[in-house]
Amino acid sequence: MDSVDIEVLRSAEAWRSSGHRVALGTIVKTWGSAPRPVGAMVAVRDDGQVTGSVSGGCVEDDLIDKVKAMLAGCKKDEMRPSLLTYGVTNEEATRWGLPCGGTLQLVMEPLAEHSRIADLLERIGKQELVKRRLEMDSGRTTLEPGRWQDVLEFDGRVLSAVHGPRWRLVLIGAGQLTRYLAEMAHMLDYHVTVVDPREEYAAGWDVPGVPLNRGMPDDVVRELNLDGHTALIALTHDPKLDDLALMEGLKSAAFYVGAIGSKKNNDARRVRLREFDVSQEEVRRLRGPVGLYIGSKTPPEIAVAILAEMTAVRHGVSEPSWAAKPERRFDPSACEVKTEAKT
């Protein structure tokens, strides 16, 4: 779940709790080049204040007017979810500023105590994946455990949406770089697990919301059953720990498997892995040195490079940036103003 949409839920519940009437909007279908994806959310309260976006600003003004009228026209216990569509025709799409004839359809849900947004936020705060079902005719909602493979579904009668961290990140080693990676990954809505059996590192691990598993890396990786929504990164520089985890990770369905270290060290690592039960094809999946080449030096910069590459892989971008190719590096001298000396 996008962190922006979590903030939408928090703001919506805070407004409702303070006495405002609030409607929560969720995109359930798009056609053409809609600016925001299915599942994106917006919250509008009775005085017109808005948080989040469903169109990047194209339809929000009209949406605010419609929601204000809806909230003012009914008693709280009489309000039911409704379906709004923008841009059915090319002419309407042009009117709303939707590109290339784009169309979006969204469910607008007036919030009440039975909407259970507070319960949903509590579960998300515990890093749980939650499926929320909304019945259009009654406004009744139910919460149940979600699965990694669940997606938003809407059949006109029931809206089922999945909230919480849909992606997992397993980090081997509890060192300084791991701290930055874990904290930044939380912002990108990963459920982060750190694995490190070493006593000296476990004693100092105190990152809120990120559990530390003291088991051996290969055992833990097998137990976690890495799937296509999981990334694994080895960060200890200790082959006895990193290689064990990588051996299991490279055989799994994890979408991203990487290791810290220089090119020389990772080339040696690949040779070691081949000496065990790891095929050449599996070894080729290893991203090492891990991360995009952006000239990173400090641990926070390295964390940015790693998460940038993970994001590119998630979105299927094979060459995510000119920065990935050293020959395309920016040359500051190219922008210098050269002047000729006057005689």
Tab-separated table of C-alpha atoms in Angstrom:
chain	number	residue	atom	x	y	z
A	1	MET	CA	0.000	0.000	0.000
A	2	ASP	CA	1.318	3.427	-0.952
A	3	SER	CA	2.427	5.501	2.077
A	4	VAL	CA	0.520	8.495	0.655
A	5	ASP	CA	-2.712	6.499	0.876
A	6	ILE	CA	-1.956	5.528	4.479
A	7	GLU	CA	-1.723	9.245	5.259
A	8	VAL	CA	-5.091	9.715	3.538
A	9	LEU	CA	-6.622	7.122	5.872
A	10	ARG	CA	-5.036	8.753	8.928
A	11	SER	CA	-6.268	12.215	7.999
A	12	ALA	CA	-9.749	10.926	7.177
A	13	GLU	CA	-10.106	9.178	10.526
A	14	ALA	CA	-8.702	12.177	12.426
A	15	TRP	CA	-11.231	14.476	10.729
A	16	ARG	CA	-14.107	12.080	11.416
A	17	SER	CA	-13.080	11.650	15.053
A	18	SER	CA	-13.018	15.418	15.519
A	19	GLY	CA	-16.640	15.740	14.352
A	20	HIS	CA	-16.356	16.388	10.620
A	21	ARG	CA	-18.242	14.473	7.987
A	22	VAL	CA	-15.762	12.789	5.640
A	23	ALA	CA	-15.963	10.815	2.405
A	24	LEU	CA	-13.212	8.447	1.302
A	25	GLY	CA	-12.699	7.966	-2.434
A	26	THR	CA	-10.960	4.949	-3.997
A	27	ILE	CA	-10.178	4.485	-7.697
A	28	VAL	CA	-11.682	1.142	-8.725
A	29	LYS	CA	-11.207	1.245	-12.493
A	30	THR	CA	-9.331	3.240	-15.120
A	31	TRP	CA	-9.323	3.370	-18.903
A	32	GLY	CA	-6.719	4.969	-21.130
A	33	SER	CA	-4.029	7.175	-19.615
A	34	ALA	CA	-5.516	7.843	-16.189
A	35	PRO	CA	-3.105	9.901	-14.019
A	36	ARG	CA	-3.447	7.753	-10.866
A	37	PRO	CA	-3.549	3.962	-10.495
A	38	VAL	CA	-6.339	1.708	-9.285
A	39	GLY	CA	-6.413	1.772	-5.470
A	40	ALA	CA	-5.305	5.411	-5.132
A	41	MET	CA	-7.338	7.297	-2.535
A	42	VAL	CA	-8.580	10.754	-1.647
A	43	ALA	CA	-10.438	12.024	1.418
A	44	VAL	CA	-12.771	15.026	1.316
A	45	ARG	CA	-14.365	16.536	4.394
A	46	ASP	CA	-17.543	18.577	4.707
A	47	ASP	CA	-15.837	21.992	4.485
A	48	GLY	CA	-14.015	21.094	1.261
A	49	GLN	CA	-10.593	20.304	2.710
A	50	VAL	CA	-8.961	17.459	0.797
A	51	THR	CA	-6.010	15.101	1.208
A	52	GLY	CA	-4.669	12.674	-1.362
A	53	SER	CA	-5.430	12.655	-5.067
A	54	VAL	CA	-7.207	10.533	-7.657
A	55	SER	CA	-6.328	12.531	-10.756
A	56	GLY	CA	-3.372	14.768	-9.996
A	57	GLY	CA	-5.747	17.752	-9.721
A	58	CYS	CA	-7.837	17.244	-12.887
A	59	VAL	CA	-11.195	16.430	-11.282
A	60	GLU	CA	-10.675	17.311	-7.636
A	61	ASP	CA	-12.553	20.631	-7.741
A	62	ASP	CA	-15.676	19.014	-9.164
A	63	LEU	CA	-15.275	16.070	-6.797
A	64	ILE	CA	-15.107	18.375	-3.772
A	65	ASP	CA	-18.344	20.100	-4.826
A	66	LYS	CA	-20.121	16.771	-5.298
A	67	VAL	CA	-18.908	15.385	-1.969
A	68	LYS	CA	-19.851	18.519	-0.042
A	69	ALA	CA	-23.381	18.302	-1.468
A	70	MET	CA	-23.560	14.566	-0.699
A	71	LEU	CA	-22.421	14.986	2.899
A	72	ALA	CA	-24.764	17.915	3.521
A	73	GLY	CA	-27.805	16.259	1.971
A	74	CYS	CA	-28.134	13.163	4.171
A	75	LYS	CA	-28.164	12.190	7.817
A	76	LYS	CA	-25.053	10.371	8.987
A	77	ASP	CA	-26.818	7.033	9.370
A	78	GLU	CA	-28.440	7.308	5.925
A	79	MET	CA	-25.347	7.865	3.810
A	80	ARG	CA	-24.272	5.038	1.503
A	81	PRO	CA	-21.299	4.604	-0.844
A	82	SER	CA	-21.745	5.827	-4.410
A	83	LEU	CA	-19.965	5.377	-7.727
A	84	LEU	CA	-18.594	8.340	-9.705
A	85	THR	CA	-17.167	8.238	-13.237
A	86	TYR	CA	-15.132	10.934	-14.962
A	87	GLY	CA	-14.207	11.091	-18.651
A	88	VAL	CA	-16.623	8.626	-20.285
A	89	THR	CA	-16.213	10.317	-23.674
A	90	ASN	CA	-13.212	12.048	-25.242
A	91	GLU	CA	-15.024	15.362	-24.825
A	92	GLU	CA	-15.547	14.766	-21.105
A	93	ALA	CA	-11.965	13.567	-20.702
A	94	THR	CA	-10.768	16.808	-22.277
A	95	ARG	CA	-13.059	18.800	-19.979
A	96	TRP	CA	-11.606	17.141	-16.887
A	97	GLY	CA	-8.028	17.359	-18.136
A	98	LEU	CA	-7.593	13.589	-18.356
A	99	PRO	CA	-4.905	12.701	-20.928
A	100	CYS	CA	-5.520	10.669	-24.089
A	101	GLY	CA	-9.210	10.081	-23.437
A	102	GLY	CA	-8.495	8.663	-19.988
A	103	THR	CA	-11.366	7.674	-17.724
A	104	LEU	CA	-11.486	6.924	-14.026
A	105	GLN	CA	-14.174	5.412	-11.834
A	106	LEU	CA	-14.151	5.787	-8.073
A	107	VAL	CA	-16.168	4.692	-5.078
A	108	MET	CA	-17.015	7.508	-2.661
A	109	GLU	CA	-17.655	6.185	0.846
A	110	PRO	CA	-19.050	8.421	3.612
A	111	LEU	CA	-17.173	7.381	6.753
A	112	ALA	CA	-18.766	6.433	10.049
A	113	GLU	CA	-17.857	4.391	13.114
A	114	HIS	CA	-18.811	1.183	11.299
A	115	SER	CA	-16.281	2.001	8.553
A	116	ARG	CA	-13.615	0.649	10.933
A	117	ILE	CA	-10.851	2.927	9.671
A	118	ALA	CA	-9.348	3.162	13.170
A	119	ASP	CA	-9.179	-0.649	13.391
A	120	LEU	CA	-7.621	-0.782	9.929
A	121	LEU	CA	-4.941	1.760	10.848
A	122	GLU	CA	-4.120	-0.134	14.042
A	123	ARG	CA	-3.514	-3.337	12.079
A	124	ILE	CA	-1.462	-1.548	9.428
A	125	GLY	CA	0.625	-0.078	12.260
A	126	LYS	CA	1.421	-3.640	13.319
A	127	GLN	CA	2.699	-4.363	9.792
A	128	GLU	CA	-0.305	-6.589	9.052
A	129	LEU	CA	-1.723	-7.054	5.572
A	130	VAL	CA	-5.486	-6.484	5.752
A	131	LYS	CA	-8.323	-7.006	3.287
A	132	ARG	CA	-11.199	-4.542	3.781
A	133	ARG	CA	-14.579	-5.377	2.222
A	134	LEU	CA	-17.139	-2.621	1.653
A	135	GLU	CA	-20.758	-3.455	0.756
A	136	MET	CA	-22.154	-0.761	-1.528
A	137	ASP	CA	-25.838	-1.180	-0.617
A	138	SER	CA	-25.376	-0.999	3.160
A	139	GLY	CA	-21.995	0.629	3.748
A	140	ARG	CA	-21.090	-2.307	6.005
A	141	THR	CA	-17.390	-3.111	6.228
A	142	THR	CA	-15.435	-6.151	7.367
A	143	LEU	CA	-11.719	-6.683	7.957
A	144	GLU	CA	-9.868	-9.949	7.416
A	145	PRO	CA	-6.254	-11.056	6.927
A	146	GLY	CA	-4.907	-10.289	3.471
A	147	ARG	CA	-2.586	-12.299	1.263
A	148	TRP	CA	0.399	-11.115	-0.783
A	149	GLN	CA	-1.361	-12.062	-4.031
A	150	ASP	CA	-4.604	-10.189	-3.227
A	151	VAL	CA	-5.537	-7.247	-5.468
A	152	LEU	CA	-8.295	-4.639	-5.444
A	153	GLU	CA	-11.583	-6.103	-6.676
A	154	PHE	CA	-14.885	-4.368	-7.429
A	155	ASP	CA	-17.949	-6.051	-8.939
A	156	GLY	CA	-20.399	-3.188	-8.481
A	157	ARG	CA	-21.714	-4.584	-5.197
A	158	VAL	CA	-18.614	-5.166	-3.058
A	159	LEU	CA	-15.277	-3.358	-2.990
A	160	SER	CA	-12.388	-5.439	-1.658
A	161	ALA	CA	-9.148	-3.540	-1.115
A	162	VAL	CA	-5.865	-4.680	0.427
A	163	HIS	CA	-4.090	-2.393	2.876
A	164	GLY	CA	-0.722	-2.664	4.565
A	165	PRO	CA	2.790	-3.656	3.428
A	166	ARG	CA	2.480	-5.750	0.260
A	167	TRP	CA	6.238	-6.058	-0.186
A	168	ARG	CA	8.828	-7.688	2.081
A	169	LEU	CA	12.516	-6.914	2.523
A	170	VAL	CA	14.865	-9.328	4.297
A	171	LEU	CA	18.201	-7.850	5.376
A	172	ILE	CA	21.092	-10.048	6.492
A	173	GLY	CA	23.164	-8.212	9.087
A	174	ALA	CA	22.232	-5.568	11.653
A	175	GLY	CA	24.942	-2.993	10.934
A	176	GLN	CA	24.812	0.734	10.222
A	177	LEU	CA	23.772	0.454	6.570
A	178	THR	CA	20.943	-1.870	7.577
A	179	ARG	CA	19.487	0.834	9.808
A	180	TYR	CA	19.229	3.317	6.945
A	181	LEU	CA	17.866	0.688	4.567
A	182	ALA	CA	15.238	-0.441	7.061
A	183	GLU	CA	14.041	3.076	7.834
A	184	MET	CA	13.877	4.126	4.162
A	185	ALA	CA	12.215	0.866	3.132
A	186	HIS	CA	9.459	1.517	5.676
A	187	MET	CA	8.714	4.760	3.825
A	188	LEU	CA	8.276	2.680	0.663
A	189	ASP	CA	5.880	0.349	2.512
A	190	TYR	CA	8.088	-2.713	2.853
A	191	HIS	CA	7.675	-5.068	5.773
A	192	VAL	CA	11.311	-5.340	6.895
A	193	THR	CA	12.935	-8.271	8.707
A	194	VAL	CA	16.560	-8.202	9.847
A	195	VAL	CA	18.468	-11.455	10.375
A	196	ASP	CA	21.676	-11.529	12.417
A	197	PRO	CA	22.782	-14.255	14.853
A	198	ARG	CA	25.780	-12.239	16.117
A	199	GLU	CA	25.448	-11.171	19.740
A	200	GLU	CA	27.413	-7.929	19.367
A	201	TYR	CA	25.028	-6.630	16.694
A	202	ALA	CA	21.807	-7.911	18.266
A	203	ALA	CA	22.509	-6.043	21.490
A	204	GLY	CA	22.437	-2.677	19.737
A	205	TRP	CA	19.494	-3.212	17.388
A	206	ASP	CA	16.649	-0.839	18.280
A	207	VAL	CA	14.939	0.275	15.046
A	208	PRO	CA	11.208	0.686	15.816
A	209	GLY	CA	8.907	-1.632	13.905
A	210	VAL	CA	11.725	-3.762	12.490
A	211	PRO	CA	12.104	-7.161	14.170
A	212	LEU	CA	15.500	-8.819	14.566
A	213	ASN	CA	15.639	-12.569	13.969
A	214	ARG	CA	18.600	-14.230	15.725
A	215	GLY	CA	18.475	-17.439	13.665
A	216	MET	CA	21.017	-18.593	11.099
A	217	PRO	CA	20.384	-16.784	7.796
A	218	ASP	CA	19.840	-19.873	5.622
A	219	ASP	CA	17.343	-21.348	8.089
A	220	VAL	CA	15.419	-18.075	8.395
A	221	VAL	CA	15.302	-17.485	4.632
A	222	ARG	CA	13.874	-20.967	4.088
A	223	GLU	CA	11.278	-20.398	6.819
A	224	LEU	CA	10.222	-17.057	5.330
A	225	ASN	CA	9.381	-18.747	2.010
A	226	LEU	CA	10.455	-15.812	-0.167
A	227	ASP	CA	7.978	-15.048	-2.947
A	228	GLY	CA	7.738	-12.629	-5.854
A	229	HIS	CA	6.947	-9.762	-3.469
A	230	THR	CA	10.160	-10.225	-1.481
A	231	ALA	CA	13.694	-8.820	-1.746
A	232	LEU	CA	16.786	-10.200	0.010
A	233	ILE	CA	20.001	-8.267	0.588
A	234	ALA	CA	23.159	-9.605	2.280
A	235	LEU	CA	25.034	-6.892	4.195
A	236	THR	CA	27.436	-8.506	6.679
A	237	HIS	CA	30.590	-8.874	4.511
A	238	ASP	CA	30.918	-12.269	6.215
A	239	PRO	CA	30.696	-15.139	3.680
A	240	LYS	CA	29.647	-17.557	6.397
A	241	LEU	CA	26.463	-15.532	6.864
A	242	ASP	CA	25.883	-13.788	3.534
A	243	ASP	CA	26.560	-16.767	1.278
A	244	LEU	CA	24.274	-19.051	3.273
A	245	ALA	CA	21.376	-16.622	2.873
A	246	LEU	CA	22.125	-15.999	-0.799
A	247	MET	CA	22.196	-19.715	-1.586
A	248	GLU	CA	18.593	-19.970	-0.416
A	249	GLY	CA	17.496	-16.621	-1.808
A	250	LEU	CA	18.775	-17.282	-5.327
A	251	LYS	CA	16.741	-20.492	-5.453
A	252	SER	CA	13.573	-18.721	-4.311
A	253	ALA	CA	11.011	-16.638	-6.199
A	254	ALA	CA	12.341	-13.376	-4.653
A	255	PHE	CA	12.176	-10.549	-7.189
A	256	TYR	CA	15.512	-9.102	-6.043
A	257	VAL	CA	18.584	-10.703	-4.461
A	258	GLY	CA	21.643	-8.554	-3.805
A	259	ALA	CA	24.878	-8.407	-1.842
A	260	ILE	CA	27.078	-5.579	-0.605
A	261	GLY	CA	30.756	-5.486	-1.511
A	262	SER	CA	33.114	-4.600	-4.349
A	263	LYS	CA	32.991	-6.133	-7.823
A	264	LYS	CA	36.064	-8.210	-6.964
A	265	ASN	CA	34.468	-9.590	-3.807
A	266	ASN	CA	31.202	-10.347	-5.561
A	267	ASP	CA	32.974	-12.102	-8.413
A	268	ALA	CA	34.671	-14.293	-5.807
A	269	ARG	CA	31.287	-14.824	-4.173
A	270	ARG	CA	29.832	-16.062	-7.459
A	271	VAL	CA	32.639	-18.598	-7.742
A	272	ARG	CA	31.950	-19.823	-4.199
A	273	LEU	CA	28.230	-20.141	-4.853
A	274	ARG	CA	28.869	-22.275	-7.936
A	275	GLU	CA	30.863	-24.671	-5.742
A	276	PHE	CA	27.666	-25.378	-3.851
A	277	ASP	CA	24.289	-26.407	-5.213
A	278	VAL	CA	23.634	-23.123	-7.051
A	279	SER	CA	23.245	-23.181	-10.832
A	280	GLN	CA	24.849	-20.711	-13.210
A	281	GLU	CA	21.429	-19.306	-14.057
A	282	GLU	CA	20.657	-18.779	-10.379
A	283	VAL	CA	24.025	-17.126	-9.765
A	284	ARG	CA	23.307	-14.688	-12.611
A	285	ARG	CA	20.343	-13.396	-10.598
A	286	LEU	CA	22.693	-11.986	-7.952
A	287	ARG	CA	22.948	-8.204	-7.980
A	288	GLY	CA	26.389	-7.453	-6.673
A	289	PRO	CA	27.710	-4.888	-6.148
A	290	VAL	CA	24.171	-4.076	-5.079
A	291	GLY	CA	22.443	-0.813	-6.048
A	292	LEU	CA	22.549	1.715	-8.874
A	293	TYR	CA	25.798	3.475	-9.586
A	294	ILE	CA	25.160	7.044	-8.391
A	295	GLY	CA	28.522	7.720	-6.780
A	296	SER	CA	27.303	6.715	-3.303
A	297	LYS	CA	29.827	7.039	-0.480
A	298	THR	CA	27.975	7.227	2.835
A	299	PRO	CA	25.594	4.586	4.268
A	300	PRO	CA	22.487	6.747	3.597
A	301	GLU	CA	23.588	7.305	-0.015
A	302	ILE	CA	24.219	3.589	-0.492
A	303	ALA	CA	20.756	2.848	0.926
A	304	VAL	CA	19.221	5.257	-1.601
A	305	ALA	CA	21.091	3.515	-4.447
A	306	ILE	CA	19.902	0.077	-3.321
A	307	LEU	CA	16.265	1.079	-2.928
A	308	ALA	CA	16.335	2.911	-6.256
A	309	GLU	CA	17.473	-0.271	-8.012
A	310	MET	CA	14.863	-2.346	-6.159
A	311	THR	CA	12.166	0.110	-7.282
A	312	ALA	CA	13.330	-0.124	-10.884
A	313	VAL	CA	13.264	-3.924	-10.783
A	314	ARG	CA	9.771	-3.896	-9.261
A	315	HIS	CA	8.543	-1.748	-12.137
A	316	GLY	CA	10.303	-3.770	-14.815
A	317	VAL	CA	12.795	-1.070	-15.788
A	318	SER	CA	15.905	-2.788	-17.106
A	319	GLU	CA	18.063	0.342	-17.449
A	320	PRO	CA	16.610	2.598	-14.767
A	321	SER	CA	18.884	5.583	-15.143
A	322	TRP	CA	21.661	7.177	-17.112
A	323	ALA	CA	23.519	6.946	-13.795
A	324	ALA	CA	23.733	3.165	-14.246
A	325	LYS	CA	26.200	3.652	-17.084
A	326	PRO	CA	29.539	5.176	-16.057
A	327	GLU	CA	30.138	6.591	-19.537
A	328	ARG	CA	27.048	8.777	-19.104
A	329	ARG	CA	28.082	10.314	-15.808
A	330	PHE	CA	27.477	14.029	-15.447
A	331	ASP	CA	30.609	16.097	-16.002
A	332	PRO	CA	30.419	19.324	-13.971
A	333	SER	CA	33.112	20.905	-16.133
A	334	ALA	CA	30.698	20.828	-19.084
A	335	CYS	CA	28.654	23.579	-17.418
A	336	GLU	CA	31.553	25.858	-16.560
A	337	VAL	CA	31.583	29.244	-18.254
A	338	LYS	CA	34.862	29.654	-20.052
A	339	THR	CA	36.163	33.151	-20.719
A	340	GLU	CA	39.120	34.240	-22.745
A	341	ALA	CA	41.749	36.453	-21.141
A	342	LYS	CA	41.770	39.927	-22.587
A	343	THR	CA	45.048	41.426	-23.653
